[in-house]
GROMACS .gro file of N, CA and C in nm:
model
  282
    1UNK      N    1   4.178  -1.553   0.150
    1UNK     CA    2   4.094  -1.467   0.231
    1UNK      C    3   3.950  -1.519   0.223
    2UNK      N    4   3.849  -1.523   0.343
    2UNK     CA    5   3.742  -1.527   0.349
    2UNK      C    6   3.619  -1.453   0.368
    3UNK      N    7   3.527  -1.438   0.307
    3UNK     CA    8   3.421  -1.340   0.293
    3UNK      C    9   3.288  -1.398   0.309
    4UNK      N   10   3.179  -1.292   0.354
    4UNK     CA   11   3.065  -1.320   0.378
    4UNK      C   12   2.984  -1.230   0.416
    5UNK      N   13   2.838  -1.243   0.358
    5UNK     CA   14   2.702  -1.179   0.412
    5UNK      C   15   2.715  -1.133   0.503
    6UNK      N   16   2.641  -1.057   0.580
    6UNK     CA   17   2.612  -1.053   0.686
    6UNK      C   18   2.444  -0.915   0.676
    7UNK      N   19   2.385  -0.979   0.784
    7UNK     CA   20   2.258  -0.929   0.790
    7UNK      C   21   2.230  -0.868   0.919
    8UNK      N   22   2.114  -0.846   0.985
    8UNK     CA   23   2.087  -0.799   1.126
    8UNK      C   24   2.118  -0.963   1.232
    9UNK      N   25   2.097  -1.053   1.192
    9UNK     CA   26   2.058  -1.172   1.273
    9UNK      C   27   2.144  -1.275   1.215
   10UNK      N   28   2.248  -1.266   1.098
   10UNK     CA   29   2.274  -1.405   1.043
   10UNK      C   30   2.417  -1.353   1.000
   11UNK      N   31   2.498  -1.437   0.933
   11UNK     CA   32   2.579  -1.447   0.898
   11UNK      C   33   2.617  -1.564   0.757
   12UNK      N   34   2.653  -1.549   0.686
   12UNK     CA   35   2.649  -1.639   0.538
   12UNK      C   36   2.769  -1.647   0.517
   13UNK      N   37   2.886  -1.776   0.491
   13UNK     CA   38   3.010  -1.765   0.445
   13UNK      C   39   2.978  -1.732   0.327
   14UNK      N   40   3.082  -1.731   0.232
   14UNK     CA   41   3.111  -1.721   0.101
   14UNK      C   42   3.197  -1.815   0.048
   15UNK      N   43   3.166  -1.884  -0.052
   15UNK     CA   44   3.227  -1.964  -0.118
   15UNK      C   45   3.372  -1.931  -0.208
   16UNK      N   46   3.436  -1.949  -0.263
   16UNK     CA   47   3.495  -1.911  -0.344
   16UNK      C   48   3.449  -1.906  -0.481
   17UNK      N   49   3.463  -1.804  -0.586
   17UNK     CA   50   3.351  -1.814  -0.708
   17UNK      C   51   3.205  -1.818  -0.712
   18UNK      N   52   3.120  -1.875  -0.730
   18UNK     CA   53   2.943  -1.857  -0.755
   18UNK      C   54   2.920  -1.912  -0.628
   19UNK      N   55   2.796  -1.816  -0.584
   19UNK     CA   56   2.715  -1.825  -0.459
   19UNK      C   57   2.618  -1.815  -0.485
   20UNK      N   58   2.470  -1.916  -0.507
   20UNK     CA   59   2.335  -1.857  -0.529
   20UNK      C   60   2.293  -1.893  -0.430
   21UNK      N   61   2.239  -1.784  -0.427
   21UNK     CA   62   2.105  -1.706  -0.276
   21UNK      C   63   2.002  -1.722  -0.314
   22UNK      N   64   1.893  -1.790  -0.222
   22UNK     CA   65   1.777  -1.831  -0.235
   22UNK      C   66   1.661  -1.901  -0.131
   23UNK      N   67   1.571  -1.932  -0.157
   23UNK     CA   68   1.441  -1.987  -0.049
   23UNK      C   69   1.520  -2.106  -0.083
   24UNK      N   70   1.576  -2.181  -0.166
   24UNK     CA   71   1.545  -2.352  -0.200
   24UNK      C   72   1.652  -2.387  -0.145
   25UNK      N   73   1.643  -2.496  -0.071
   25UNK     CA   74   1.789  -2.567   0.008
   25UNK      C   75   1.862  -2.597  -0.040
   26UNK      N   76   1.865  -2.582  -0.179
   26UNK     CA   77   1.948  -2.706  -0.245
   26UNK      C   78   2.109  -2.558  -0.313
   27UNK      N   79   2.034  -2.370  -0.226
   27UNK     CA   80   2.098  -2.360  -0.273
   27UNK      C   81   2.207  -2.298  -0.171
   28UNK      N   82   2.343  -2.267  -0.242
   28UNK     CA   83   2.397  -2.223  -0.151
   28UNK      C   84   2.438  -2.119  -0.022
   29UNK      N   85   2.332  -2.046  -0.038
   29UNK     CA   86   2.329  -1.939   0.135
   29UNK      C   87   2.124  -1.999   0.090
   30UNK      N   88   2.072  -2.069   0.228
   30UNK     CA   89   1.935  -2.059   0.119
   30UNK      C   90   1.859  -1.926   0.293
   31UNK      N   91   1.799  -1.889   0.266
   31UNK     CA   92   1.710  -1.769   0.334
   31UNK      C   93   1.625  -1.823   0.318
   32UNK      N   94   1.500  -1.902   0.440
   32UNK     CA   95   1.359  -1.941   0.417
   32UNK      C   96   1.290  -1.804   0.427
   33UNK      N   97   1.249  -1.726   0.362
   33UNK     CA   98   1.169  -1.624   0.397
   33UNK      C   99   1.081  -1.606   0.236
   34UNK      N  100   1.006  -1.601   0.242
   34UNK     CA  101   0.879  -1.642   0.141
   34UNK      C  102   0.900  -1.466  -0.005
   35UNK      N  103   0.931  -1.378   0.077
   35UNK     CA  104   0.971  -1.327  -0.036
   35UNK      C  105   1.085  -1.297  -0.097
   36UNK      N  106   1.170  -1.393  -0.092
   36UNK     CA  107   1.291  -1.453  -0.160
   36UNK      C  108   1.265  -1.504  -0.275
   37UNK      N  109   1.301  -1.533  -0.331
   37UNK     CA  110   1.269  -1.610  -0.467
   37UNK      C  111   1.383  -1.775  -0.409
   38UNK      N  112   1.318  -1.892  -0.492
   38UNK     CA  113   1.390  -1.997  -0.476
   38UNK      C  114   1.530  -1.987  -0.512
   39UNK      N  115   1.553  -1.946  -0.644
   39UNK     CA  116   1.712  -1.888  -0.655
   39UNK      C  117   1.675  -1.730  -0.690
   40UNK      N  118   1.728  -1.627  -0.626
   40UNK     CA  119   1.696  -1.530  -0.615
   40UNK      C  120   1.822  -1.435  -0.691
   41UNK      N  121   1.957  -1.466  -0.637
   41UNK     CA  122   2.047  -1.411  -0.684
   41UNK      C  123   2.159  -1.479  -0.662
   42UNK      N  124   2.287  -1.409  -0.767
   42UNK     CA  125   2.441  -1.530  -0.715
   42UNK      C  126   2.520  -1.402  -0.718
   43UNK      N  127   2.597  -1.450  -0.621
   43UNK     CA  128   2.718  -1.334  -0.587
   43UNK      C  129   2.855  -1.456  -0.604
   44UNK      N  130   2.932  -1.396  -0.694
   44UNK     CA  131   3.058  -1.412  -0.749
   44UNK      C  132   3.195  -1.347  -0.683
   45UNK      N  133   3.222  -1.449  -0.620
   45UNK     CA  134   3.358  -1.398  -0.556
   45UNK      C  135   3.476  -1.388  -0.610
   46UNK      N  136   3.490  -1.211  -0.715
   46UNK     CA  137   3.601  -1.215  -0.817
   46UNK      C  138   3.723  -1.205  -0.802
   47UNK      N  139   3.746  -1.141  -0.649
   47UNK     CA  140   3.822  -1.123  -0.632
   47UNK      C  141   3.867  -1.100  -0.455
   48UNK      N  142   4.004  -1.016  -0.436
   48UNK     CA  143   3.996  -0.983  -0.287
   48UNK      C  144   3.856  -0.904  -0.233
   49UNK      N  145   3.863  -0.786  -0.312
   49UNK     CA  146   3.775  -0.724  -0.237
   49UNK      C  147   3.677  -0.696  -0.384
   50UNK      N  148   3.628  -0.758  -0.462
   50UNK     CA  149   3.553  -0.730  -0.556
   50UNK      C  150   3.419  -0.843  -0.595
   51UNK      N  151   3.309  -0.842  -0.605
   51UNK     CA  152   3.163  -0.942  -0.594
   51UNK      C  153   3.076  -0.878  -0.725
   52UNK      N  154   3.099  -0.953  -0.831
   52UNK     CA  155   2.971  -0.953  -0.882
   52UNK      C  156   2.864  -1.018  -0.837
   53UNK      N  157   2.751  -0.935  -0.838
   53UNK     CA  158   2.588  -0.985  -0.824
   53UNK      C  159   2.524  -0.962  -0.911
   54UNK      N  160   2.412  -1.009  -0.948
   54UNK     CA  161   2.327  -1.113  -1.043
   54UNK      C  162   2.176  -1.126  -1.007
   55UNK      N  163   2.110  -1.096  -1.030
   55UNK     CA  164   1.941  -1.145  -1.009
   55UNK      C  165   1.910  -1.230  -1.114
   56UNK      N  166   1.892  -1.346  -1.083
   56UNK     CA  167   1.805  -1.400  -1.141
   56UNK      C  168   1.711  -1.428  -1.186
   57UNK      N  169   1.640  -1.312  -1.186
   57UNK     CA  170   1.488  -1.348  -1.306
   57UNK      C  171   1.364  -1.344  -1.155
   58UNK      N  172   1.399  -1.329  -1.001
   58UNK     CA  173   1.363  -1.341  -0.882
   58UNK      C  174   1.237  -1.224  -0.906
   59UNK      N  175   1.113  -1.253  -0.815
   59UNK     CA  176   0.987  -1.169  -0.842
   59UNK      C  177   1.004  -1.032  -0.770
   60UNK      N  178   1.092  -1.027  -0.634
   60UNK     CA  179   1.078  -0.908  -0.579
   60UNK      C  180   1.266  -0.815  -0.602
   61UNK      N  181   1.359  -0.878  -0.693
   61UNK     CA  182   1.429  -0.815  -0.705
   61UNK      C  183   1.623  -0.800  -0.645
   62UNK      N  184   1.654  -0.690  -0.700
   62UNK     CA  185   1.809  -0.676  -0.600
   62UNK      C  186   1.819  -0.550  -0.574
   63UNK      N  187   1.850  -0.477  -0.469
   63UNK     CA  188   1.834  -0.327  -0.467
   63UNK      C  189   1.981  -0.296  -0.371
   64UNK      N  190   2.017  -0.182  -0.446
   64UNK     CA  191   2.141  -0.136  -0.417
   64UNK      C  192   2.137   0.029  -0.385
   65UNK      N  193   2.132   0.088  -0.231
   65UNK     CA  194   2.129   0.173  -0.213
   65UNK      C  195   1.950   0.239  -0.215
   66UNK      N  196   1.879   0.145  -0.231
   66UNK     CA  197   1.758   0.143  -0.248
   66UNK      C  198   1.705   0.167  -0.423
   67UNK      N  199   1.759   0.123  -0.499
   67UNK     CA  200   1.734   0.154  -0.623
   67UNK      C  201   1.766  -0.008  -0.673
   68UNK      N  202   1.618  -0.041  -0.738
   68UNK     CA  203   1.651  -0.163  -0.788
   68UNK      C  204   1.716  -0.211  -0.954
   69UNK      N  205   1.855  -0.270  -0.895
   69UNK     CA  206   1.911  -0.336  -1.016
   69UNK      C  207   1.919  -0.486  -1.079
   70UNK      N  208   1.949  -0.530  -1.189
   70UNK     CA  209   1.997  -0.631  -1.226
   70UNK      C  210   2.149  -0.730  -1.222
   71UNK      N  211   2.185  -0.617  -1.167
   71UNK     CA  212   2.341  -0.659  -1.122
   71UNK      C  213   2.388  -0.547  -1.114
   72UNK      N  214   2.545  -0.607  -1.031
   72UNK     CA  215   2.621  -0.484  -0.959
   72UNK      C  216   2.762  -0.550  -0.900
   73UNK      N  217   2.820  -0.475  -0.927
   73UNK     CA  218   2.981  -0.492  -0.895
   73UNK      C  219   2.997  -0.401  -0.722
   74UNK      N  220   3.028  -0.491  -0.618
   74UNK     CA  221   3.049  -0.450  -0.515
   74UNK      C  222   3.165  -0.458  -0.458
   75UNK      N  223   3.225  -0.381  -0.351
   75UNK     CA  224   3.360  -0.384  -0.282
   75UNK      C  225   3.344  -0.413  -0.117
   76UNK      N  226   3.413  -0.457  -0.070
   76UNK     CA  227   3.411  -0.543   0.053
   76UNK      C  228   3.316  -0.377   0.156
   77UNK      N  229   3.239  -0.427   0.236
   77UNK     CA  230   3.173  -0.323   0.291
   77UNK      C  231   3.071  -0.263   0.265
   78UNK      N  232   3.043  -0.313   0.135
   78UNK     CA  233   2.896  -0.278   0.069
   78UNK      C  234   2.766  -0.323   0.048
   79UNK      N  235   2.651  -0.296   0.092
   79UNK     CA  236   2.546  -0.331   0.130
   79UNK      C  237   2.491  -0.348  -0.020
   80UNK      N  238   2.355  -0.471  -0.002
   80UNK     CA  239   2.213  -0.461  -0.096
   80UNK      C  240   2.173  -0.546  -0.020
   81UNK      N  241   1.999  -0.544  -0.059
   81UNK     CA  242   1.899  -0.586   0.003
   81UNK      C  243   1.864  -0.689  -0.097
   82UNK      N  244   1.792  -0.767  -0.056
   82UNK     CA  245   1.665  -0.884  -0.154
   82UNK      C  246   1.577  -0.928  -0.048
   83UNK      N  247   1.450  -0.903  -0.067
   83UNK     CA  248   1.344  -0.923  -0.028
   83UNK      C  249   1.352  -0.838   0.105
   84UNK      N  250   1.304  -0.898   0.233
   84UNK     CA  251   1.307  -0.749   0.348
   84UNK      C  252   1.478  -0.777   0.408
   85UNK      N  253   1.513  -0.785   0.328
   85UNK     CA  254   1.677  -0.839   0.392
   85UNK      C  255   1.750  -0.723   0.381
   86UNK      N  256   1.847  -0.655   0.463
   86UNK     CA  257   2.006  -0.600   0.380
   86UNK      C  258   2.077  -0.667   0.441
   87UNK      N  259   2.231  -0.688   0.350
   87UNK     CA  260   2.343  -0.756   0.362
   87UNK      C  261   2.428  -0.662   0.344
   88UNK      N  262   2.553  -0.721   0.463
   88UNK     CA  263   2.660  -0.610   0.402
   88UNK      C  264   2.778  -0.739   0.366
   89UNK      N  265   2.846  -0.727   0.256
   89UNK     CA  266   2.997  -0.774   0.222
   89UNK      C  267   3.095  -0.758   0.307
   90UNK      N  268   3.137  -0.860   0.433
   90UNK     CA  269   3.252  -0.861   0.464
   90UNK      C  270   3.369  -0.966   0.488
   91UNK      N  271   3.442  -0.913   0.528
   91UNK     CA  272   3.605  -1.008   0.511
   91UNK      C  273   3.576  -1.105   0.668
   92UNK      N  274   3.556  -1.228   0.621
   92UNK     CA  275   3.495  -1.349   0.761
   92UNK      C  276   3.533  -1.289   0.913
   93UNK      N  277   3.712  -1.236   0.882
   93UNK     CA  278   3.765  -1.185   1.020
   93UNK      C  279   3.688  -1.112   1.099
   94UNK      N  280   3.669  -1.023   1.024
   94UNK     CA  281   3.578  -0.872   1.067
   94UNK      C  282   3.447  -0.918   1.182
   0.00000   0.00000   0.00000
């Protein structure tokens, strides 16, 4: 099965296993938008419908439901934001 980001304007596959999100090209979904952090966060594809996420140490954060965390266990359909972004988790088909 395949999964991915999705935002107002974009779309991000998902890798299988570690995904880091970030300004820097070098990484894997990279977002040029200045308040991103270079590696900002990694989302872990654990499973069918299960994503750990991760902040990395990033200046403006990960926010889930509007409450900012350090990580978070998500299920296919579920939104967080980083920087002026939200993303929602879905299955590529969709």
């Amino acid at each position: 099965m395949s999964f991915c980001i999705t935002s107002k304007n974009h779309t991000f596959p998902l890798k299988s296993g570690m995904n880091i999100v970030g300004r820097s090209k070098k990484c894997d979904i990279c977002i040029p938008v200045p308040s991103i952090s270079k590696t900002h966060l990694s989302i872990d594809v654990v499973s069918d419908n299960s994503f750990t996420l991760m902040d990395l140490g990033s200046s403006n954060g990960l926010y889930i439901q509007g409450v900012q965390v350090s990580n978070a266990i998500l299920q296919l359909g579920d939104f967080f934001a980083i920087g002026p972004i939200t993303f929602q988790i879905k299955d590529s088909i969709s």
